[in-house]
Short mmCIF file of N, CA and C in Angstrom, two decimals:
data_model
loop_
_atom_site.label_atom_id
_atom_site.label_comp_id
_atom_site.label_asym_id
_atom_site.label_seq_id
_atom_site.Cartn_x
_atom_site.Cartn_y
_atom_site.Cartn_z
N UNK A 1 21.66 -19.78 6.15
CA UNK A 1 20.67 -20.41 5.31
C UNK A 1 19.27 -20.07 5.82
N UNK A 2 18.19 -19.48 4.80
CA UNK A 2 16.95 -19.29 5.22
C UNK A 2 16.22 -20.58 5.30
N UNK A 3 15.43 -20.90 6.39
CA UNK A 3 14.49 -21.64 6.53
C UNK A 3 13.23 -21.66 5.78
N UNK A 4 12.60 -22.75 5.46
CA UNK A 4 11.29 -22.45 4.62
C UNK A 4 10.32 -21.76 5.65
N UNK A 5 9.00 -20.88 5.41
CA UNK A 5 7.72 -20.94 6.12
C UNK A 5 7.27 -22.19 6.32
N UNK A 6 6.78 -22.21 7.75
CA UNK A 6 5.63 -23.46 7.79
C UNK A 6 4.55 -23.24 7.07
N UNK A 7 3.92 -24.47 7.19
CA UNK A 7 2.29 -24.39 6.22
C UNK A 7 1.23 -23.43 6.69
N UNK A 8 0.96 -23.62 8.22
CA UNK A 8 -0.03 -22.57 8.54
C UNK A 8 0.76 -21.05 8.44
N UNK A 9 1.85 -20.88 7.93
CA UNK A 9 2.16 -19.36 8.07
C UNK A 9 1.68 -18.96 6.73
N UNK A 10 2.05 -19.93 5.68
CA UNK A 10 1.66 -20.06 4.36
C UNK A 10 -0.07 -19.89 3.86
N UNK A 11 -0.98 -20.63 4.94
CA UNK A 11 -1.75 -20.69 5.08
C UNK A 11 -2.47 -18.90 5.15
N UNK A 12 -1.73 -18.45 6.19
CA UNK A 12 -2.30 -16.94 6.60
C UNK A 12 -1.98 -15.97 5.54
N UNK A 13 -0.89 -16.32 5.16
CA UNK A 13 -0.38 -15.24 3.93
C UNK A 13 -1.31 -15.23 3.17
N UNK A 14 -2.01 -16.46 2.13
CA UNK A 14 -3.21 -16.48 1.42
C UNK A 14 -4.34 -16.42 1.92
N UNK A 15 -4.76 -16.32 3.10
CA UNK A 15 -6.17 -15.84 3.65
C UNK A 15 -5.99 -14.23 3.72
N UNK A 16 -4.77 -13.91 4.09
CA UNK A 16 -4.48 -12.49 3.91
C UNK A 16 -4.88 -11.78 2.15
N UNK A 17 -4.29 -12.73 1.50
CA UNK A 17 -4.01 -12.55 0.04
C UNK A 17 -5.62 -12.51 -0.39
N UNK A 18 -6.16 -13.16 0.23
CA UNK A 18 -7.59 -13.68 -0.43
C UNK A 18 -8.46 -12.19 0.38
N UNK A 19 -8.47 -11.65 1.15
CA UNK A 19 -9.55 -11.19 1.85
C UNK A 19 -8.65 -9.23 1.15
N UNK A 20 -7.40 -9.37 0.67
CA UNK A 20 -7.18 -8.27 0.22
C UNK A 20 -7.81 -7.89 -1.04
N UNK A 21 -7.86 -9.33 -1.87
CA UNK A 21 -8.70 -9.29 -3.65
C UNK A 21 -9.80 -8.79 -3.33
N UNK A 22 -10.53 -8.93 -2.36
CA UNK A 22 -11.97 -8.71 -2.20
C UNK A 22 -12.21 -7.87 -2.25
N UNK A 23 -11.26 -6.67 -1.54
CA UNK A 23 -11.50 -5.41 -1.11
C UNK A 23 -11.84 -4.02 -2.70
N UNK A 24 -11.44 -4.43 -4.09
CA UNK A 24 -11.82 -3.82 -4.99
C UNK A 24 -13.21 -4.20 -5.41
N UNK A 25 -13.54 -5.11 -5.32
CA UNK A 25 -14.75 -5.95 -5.69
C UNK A 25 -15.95 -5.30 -4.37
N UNK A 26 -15.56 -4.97 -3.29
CA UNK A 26 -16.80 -4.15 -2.39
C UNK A 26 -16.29 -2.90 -2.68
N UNK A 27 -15.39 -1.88 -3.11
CA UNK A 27 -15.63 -0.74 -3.65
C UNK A 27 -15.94 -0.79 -4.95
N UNK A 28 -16.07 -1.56 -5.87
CA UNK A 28 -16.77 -1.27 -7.03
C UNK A 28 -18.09 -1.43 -6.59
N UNK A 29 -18.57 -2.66 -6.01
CA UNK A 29 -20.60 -2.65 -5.57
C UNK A 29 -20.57 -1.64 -4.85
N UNK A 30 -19.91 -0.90 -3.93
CA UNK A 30 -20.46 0.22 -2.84
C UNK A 30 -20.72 1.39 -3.93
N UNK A 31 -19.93 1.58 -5.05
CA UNK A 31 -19.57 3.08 -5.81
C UNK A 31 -20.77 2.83 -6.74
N UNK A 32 -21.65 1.78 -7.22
CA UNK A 32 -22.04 0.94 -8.67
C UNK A 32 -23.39 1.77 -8.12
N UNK A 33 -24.40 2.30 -8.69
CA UNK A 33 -25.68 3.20 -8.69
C UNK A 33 -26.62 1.93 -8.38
N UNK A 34 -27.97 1.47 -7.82
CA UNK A 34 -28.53 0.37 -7.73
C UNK A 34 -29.16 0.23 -9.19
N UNK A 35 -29.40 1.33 -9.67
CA UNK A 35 -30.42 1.20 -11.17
C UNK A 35 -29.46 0.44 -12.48
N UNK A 36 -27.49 0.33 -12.42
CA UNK A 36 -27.18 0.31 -12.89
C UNK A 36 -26.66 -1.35 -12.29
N UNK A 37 -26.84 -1.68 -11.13
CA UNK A 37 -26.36 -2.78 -10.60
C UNK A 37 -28.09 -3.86 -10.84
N UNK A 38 -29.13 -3.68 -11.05
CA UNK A 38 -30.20 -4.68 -11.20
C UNK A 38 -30.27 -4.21 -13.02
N UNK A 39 -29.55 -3.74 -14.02
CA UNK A 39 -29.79 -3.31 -15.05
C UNK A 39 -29.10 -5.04 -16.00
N UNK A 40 -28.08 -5.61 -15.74
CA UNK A 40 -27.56 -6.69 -16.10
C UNK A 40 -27.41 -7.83 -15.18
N UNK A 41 -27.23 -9.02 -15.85
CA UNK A 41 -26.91 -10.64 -15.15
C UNK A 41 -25.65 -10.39 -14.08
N UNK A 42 -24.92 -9.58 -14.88
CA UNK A 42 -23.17 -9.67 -14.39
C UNK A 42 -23.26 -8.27 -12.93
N UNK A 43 -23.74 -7.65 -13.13
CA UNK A 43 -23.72 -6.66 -12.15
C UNK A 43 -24.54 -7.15 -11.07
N UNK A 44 -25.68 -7.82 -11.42
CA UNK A 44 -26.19 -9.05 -10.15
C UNK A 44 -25.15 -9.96 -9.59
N UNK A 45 -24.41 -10.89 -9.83
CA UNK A 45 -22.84 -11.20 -9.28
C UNK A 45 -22.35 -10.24 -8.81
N UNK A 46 -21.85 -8.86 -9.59
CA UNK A 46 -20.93 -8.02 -8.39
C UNK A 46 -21.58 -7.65 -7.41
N UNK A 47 -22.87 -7.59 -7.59
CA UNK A 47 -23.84 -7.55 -5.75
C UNK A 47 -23.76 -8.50 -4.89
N UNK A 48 -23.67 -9.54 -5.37
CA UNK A 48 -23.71 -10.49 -4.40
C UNK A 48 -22.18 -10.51 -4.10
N UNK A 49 -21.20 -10.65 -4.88
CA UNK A 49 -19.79 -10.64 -4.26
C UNK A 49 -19.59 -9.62 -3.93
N UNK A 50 -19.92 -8.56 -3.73
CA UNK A 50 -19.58 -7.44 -2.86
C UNK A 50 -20.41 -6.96 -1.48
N UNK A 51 -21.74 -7.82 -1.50
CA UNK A 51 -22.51 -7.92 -0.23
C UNK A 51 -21.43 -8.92 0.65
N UNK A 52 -21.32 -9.83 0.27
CA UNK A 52 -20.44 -11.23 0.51
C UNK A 52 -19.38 -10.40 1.21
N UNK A 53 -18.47 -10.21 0.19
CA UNK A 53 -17.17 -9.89 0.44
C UNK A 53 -17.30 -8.42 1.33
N UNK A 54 -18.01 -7.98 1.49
CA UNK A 54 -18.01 -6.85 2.68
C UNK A 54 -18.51 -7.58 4.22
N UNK A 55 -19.42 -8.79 4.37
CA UNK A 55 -19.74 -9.46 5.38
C UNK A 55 -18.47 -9.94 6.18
N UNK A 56 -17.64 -10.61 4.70
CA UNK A 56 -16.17 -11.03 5.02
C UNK A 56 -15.44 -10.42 5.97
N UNK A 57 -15.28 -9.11 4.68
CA UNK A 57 -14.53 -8.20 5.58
C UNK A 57 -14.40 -7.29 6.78
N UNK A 58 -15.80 -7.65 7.12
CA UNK A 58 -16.58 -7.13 8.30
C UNK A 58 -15.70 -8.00 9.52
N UNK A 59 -16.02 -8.90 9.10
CA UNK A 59 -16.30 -10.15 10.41
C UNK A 59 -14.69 -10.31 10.58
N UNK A 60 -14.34 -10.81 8.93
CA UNK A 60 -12.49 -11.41 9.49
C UNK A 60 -11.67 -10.69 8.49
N UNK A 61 -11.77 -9.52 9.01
CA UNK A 61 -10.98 -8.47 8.72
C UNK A 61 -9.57 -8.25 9.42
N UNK A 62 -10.44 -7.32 10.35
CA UNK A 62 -9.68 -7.26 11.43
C UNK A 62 -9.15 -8.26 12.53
N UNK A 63 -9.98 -9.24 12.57
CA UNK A 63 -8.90 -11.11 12.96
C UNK A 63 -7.92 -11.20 12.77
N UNK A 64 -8.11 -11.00 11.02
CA UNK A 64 -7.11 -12.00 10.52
C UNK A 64 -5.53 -10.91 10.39
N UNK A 65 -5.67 -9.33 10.50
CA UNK A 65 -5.19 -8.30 10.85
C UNK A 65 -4.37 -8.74 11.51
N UNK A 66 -4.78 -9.17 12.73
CA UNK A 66 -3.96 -9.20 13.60
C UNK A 66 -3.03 -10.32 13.93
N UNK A 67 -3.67 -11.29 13.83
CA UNK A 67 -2.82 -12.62 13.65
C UNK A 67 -2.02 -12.34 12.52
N UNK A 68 -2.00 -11.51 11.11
CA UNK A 68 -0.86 -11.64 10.27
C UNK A 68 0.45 -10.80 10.70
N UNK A 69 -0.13 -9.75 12.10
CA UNK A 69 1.17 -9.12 12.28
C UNK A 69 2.10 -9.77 13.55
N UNK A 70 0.82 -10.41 14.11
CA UNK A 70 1.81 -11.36 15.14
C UNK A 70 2.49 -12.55 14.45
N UNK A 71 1.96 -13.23 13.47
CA UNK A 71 2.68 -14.07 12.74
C UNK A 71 3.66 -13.35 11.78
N UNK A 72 4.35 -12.39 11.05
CA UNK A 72 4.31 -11.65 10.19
C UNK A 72 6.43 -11.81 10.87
N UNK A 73 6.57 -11.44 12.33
CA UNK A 73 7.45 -11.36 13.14
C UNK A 73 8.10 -12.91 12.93
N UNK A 74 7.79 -14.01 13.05
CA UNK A 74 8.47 -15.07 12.76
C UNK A 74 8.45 -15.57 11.41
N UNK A 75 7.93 -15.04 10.39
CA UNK A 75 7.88 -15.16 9.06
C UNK A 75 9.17 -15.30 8.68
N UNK A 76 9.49 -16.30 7.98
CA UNK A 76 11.17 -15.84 6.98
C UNK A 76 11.23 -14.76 5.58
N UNK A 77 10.47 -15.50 4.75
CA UNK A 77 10.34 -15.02 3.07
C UNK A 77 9.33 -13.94 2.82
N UNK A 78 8.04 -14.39 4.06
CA UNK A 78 6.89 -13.34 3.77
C UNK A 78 6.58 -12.24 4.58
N UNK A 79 7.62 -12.20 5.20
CA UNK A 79 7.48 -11.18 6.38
C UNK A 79 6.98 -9.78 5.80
N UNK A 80 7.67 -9.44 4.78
CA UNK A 80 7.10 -7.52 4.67
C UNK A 80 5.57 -7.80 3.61
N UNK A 81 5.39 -8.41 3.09
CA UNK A 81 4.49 -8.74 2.65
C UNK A 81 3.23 -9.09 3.28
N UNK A 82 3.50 -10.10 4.15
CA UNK A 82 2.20 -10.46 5.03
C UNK A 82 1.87 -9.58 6.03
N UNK A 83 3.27 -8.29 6.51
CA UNK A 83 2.78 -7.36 7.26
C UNK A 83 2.04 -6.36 6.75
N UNK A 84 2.37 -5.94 5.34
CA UNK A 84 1.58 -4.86 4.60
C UNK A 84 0.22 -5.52 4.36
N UNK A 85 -0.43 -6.55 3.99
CA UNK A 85 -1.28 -6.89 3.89
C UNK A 85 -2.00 -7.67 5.02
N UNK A 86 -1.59 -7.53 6.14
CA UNK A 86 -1.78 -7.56 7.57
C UNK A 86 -2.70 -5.78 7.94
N UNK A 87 -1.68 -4.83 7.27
CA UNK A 87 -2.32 -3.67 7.60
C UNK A 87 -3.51 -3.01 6.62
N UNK A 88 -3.46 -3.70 5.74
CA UNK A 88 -4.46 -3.24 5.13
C UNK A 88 -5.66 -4.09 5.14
N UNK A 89 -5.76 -5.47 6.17
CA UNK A 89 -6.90 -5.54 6.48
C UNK A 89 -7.43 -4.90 7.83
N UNK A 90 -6.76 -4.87 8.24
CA UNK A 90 -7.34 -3.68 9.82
C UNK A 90 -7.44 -2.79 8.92
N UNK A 91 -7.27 -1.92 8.13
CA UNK A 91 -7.66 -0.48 7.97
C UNK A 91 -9.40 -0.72 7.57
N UNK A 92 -9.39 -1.75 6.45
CA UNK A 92 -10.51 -2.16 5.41
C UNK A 92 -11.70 -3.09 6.56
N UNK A 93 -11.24 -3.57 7.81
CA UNK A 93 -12.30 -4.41 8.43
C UNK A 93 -12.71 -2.67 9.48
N UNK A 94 -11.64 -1.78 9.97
CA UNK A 94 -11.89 -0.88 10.51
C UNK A 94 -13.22 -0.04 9.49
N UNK A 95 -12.46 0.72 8.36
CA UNK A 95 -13.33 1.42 7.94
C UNK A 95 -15.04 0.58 8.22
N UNK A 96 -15.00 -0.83 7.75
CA UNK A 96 -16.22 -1.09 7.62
C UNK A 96 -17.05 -1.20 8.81
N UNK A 97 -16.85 -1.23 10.01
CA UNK A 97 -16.87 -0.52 11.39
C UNK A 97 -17.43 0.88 11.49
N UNK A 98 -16.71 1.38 10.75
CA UNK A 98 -17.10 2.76 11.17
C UNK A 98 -17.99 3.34 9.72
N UNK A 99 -18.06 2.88 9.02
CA UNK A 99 -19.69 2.70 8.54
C UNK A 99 -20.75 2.65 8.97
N UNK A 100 -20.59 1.45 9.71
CA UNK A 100 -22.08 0.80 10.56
C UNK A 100 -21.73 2.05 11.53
N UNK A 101 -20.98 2.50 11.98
CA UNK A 101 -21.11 3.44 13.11
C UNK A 101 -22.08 4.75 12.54
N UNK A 102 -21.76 5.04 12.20
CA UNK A 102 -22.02 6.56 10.91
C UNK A 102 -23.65 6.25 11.06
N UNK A 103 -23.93 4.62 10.30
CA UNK A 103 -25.03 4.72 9.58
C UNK A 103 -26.02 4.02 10.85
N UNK A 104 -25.59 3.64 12.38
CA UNK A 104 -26.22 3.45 13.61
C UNK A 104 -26.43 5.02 14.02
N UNK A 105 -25.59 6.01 14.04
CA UNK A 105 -25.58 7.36 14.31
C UNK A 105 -26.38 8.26 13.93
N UNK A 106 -26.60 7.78 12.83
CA UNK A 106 -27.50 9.09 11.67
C UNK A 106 -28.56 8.02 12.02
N UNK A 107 -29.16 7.20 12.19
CA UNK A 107 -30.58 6.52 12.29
C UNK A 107 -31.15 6.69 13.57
N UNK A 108 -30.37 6.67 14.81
CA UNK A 108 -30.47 6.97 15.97
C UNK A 108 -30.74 8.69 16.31
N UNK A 109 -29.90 8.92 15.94
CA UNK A 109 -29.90 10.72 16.36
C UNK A 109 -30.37 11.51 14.95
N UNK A 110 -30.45 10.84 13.69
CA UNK A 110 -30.41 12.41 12.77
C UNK A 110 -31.97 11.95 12.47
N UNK A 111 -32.18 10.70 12.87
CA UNK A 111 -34.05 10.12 12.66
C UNK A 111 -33.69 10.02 10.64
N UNK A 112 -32.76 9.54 10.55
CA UNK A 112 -32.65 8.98 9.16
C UNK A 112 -32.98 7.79 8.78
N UNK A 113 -33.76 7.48 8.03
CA UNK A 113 -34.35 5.86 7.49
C UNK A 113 -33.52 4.92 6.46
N UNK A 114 -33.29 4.15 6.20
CA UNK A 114 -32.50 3.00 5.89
C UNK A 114 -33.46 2.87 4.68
#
């Protein structure tokens, strides 16, 4: 007989779940032209939820990464699930890492302005 998940495992699965939605919503503002993002009301929202949701994914990205794969192992029901979406926030808190790296790199050494 399978056991239920506890609540906080339940808990991580949807912080997992939640910080994965985000991740189309900061590649649509990153890809969106600025002339075409201050042009409407609604494309002002996808700036701000995609400034937002990239801060997110900055900060508890890769956290929450990791706690879903150490939790992911005693999971019953959500195990392959919370691990795949375990890995695709380390990739998505990584990449955004190595952004700021790129764009500390080229300002430092290529004398590029922001």
């Amino acid at each position: 007989m399978k056991e239920n998940n506890t609540l906080f495992e339940k808990i991580i699965f949807g912080f997992e779940l939640v910080l994965f939605l985000v991740i189309p919503f900061v590649i649509w503002w990153s890809t969106t032209p600025t002339n075409v993002l201050n042009s409407n009301s609604l494309y002002k929202l996808l700036e701000a939820v995609g400034i937002l949701g990239s801060g997110i994914i900055l900060l508890i990205g890769i956290p929450a990464g990791i706690i879903g794969i150490i939790k992911a192992r005693r999971m019953i029901k959500l195990r392959k699930t919370t691990f795949v979406l375990s890995i695709i926030n380390l990739v998505a808190g990584s990449i955004e890492i190595l952004i700021l790296l790129i764009i500390f790199c080229a300002v430092v050494f290529g004398g590029a302005s922001v």
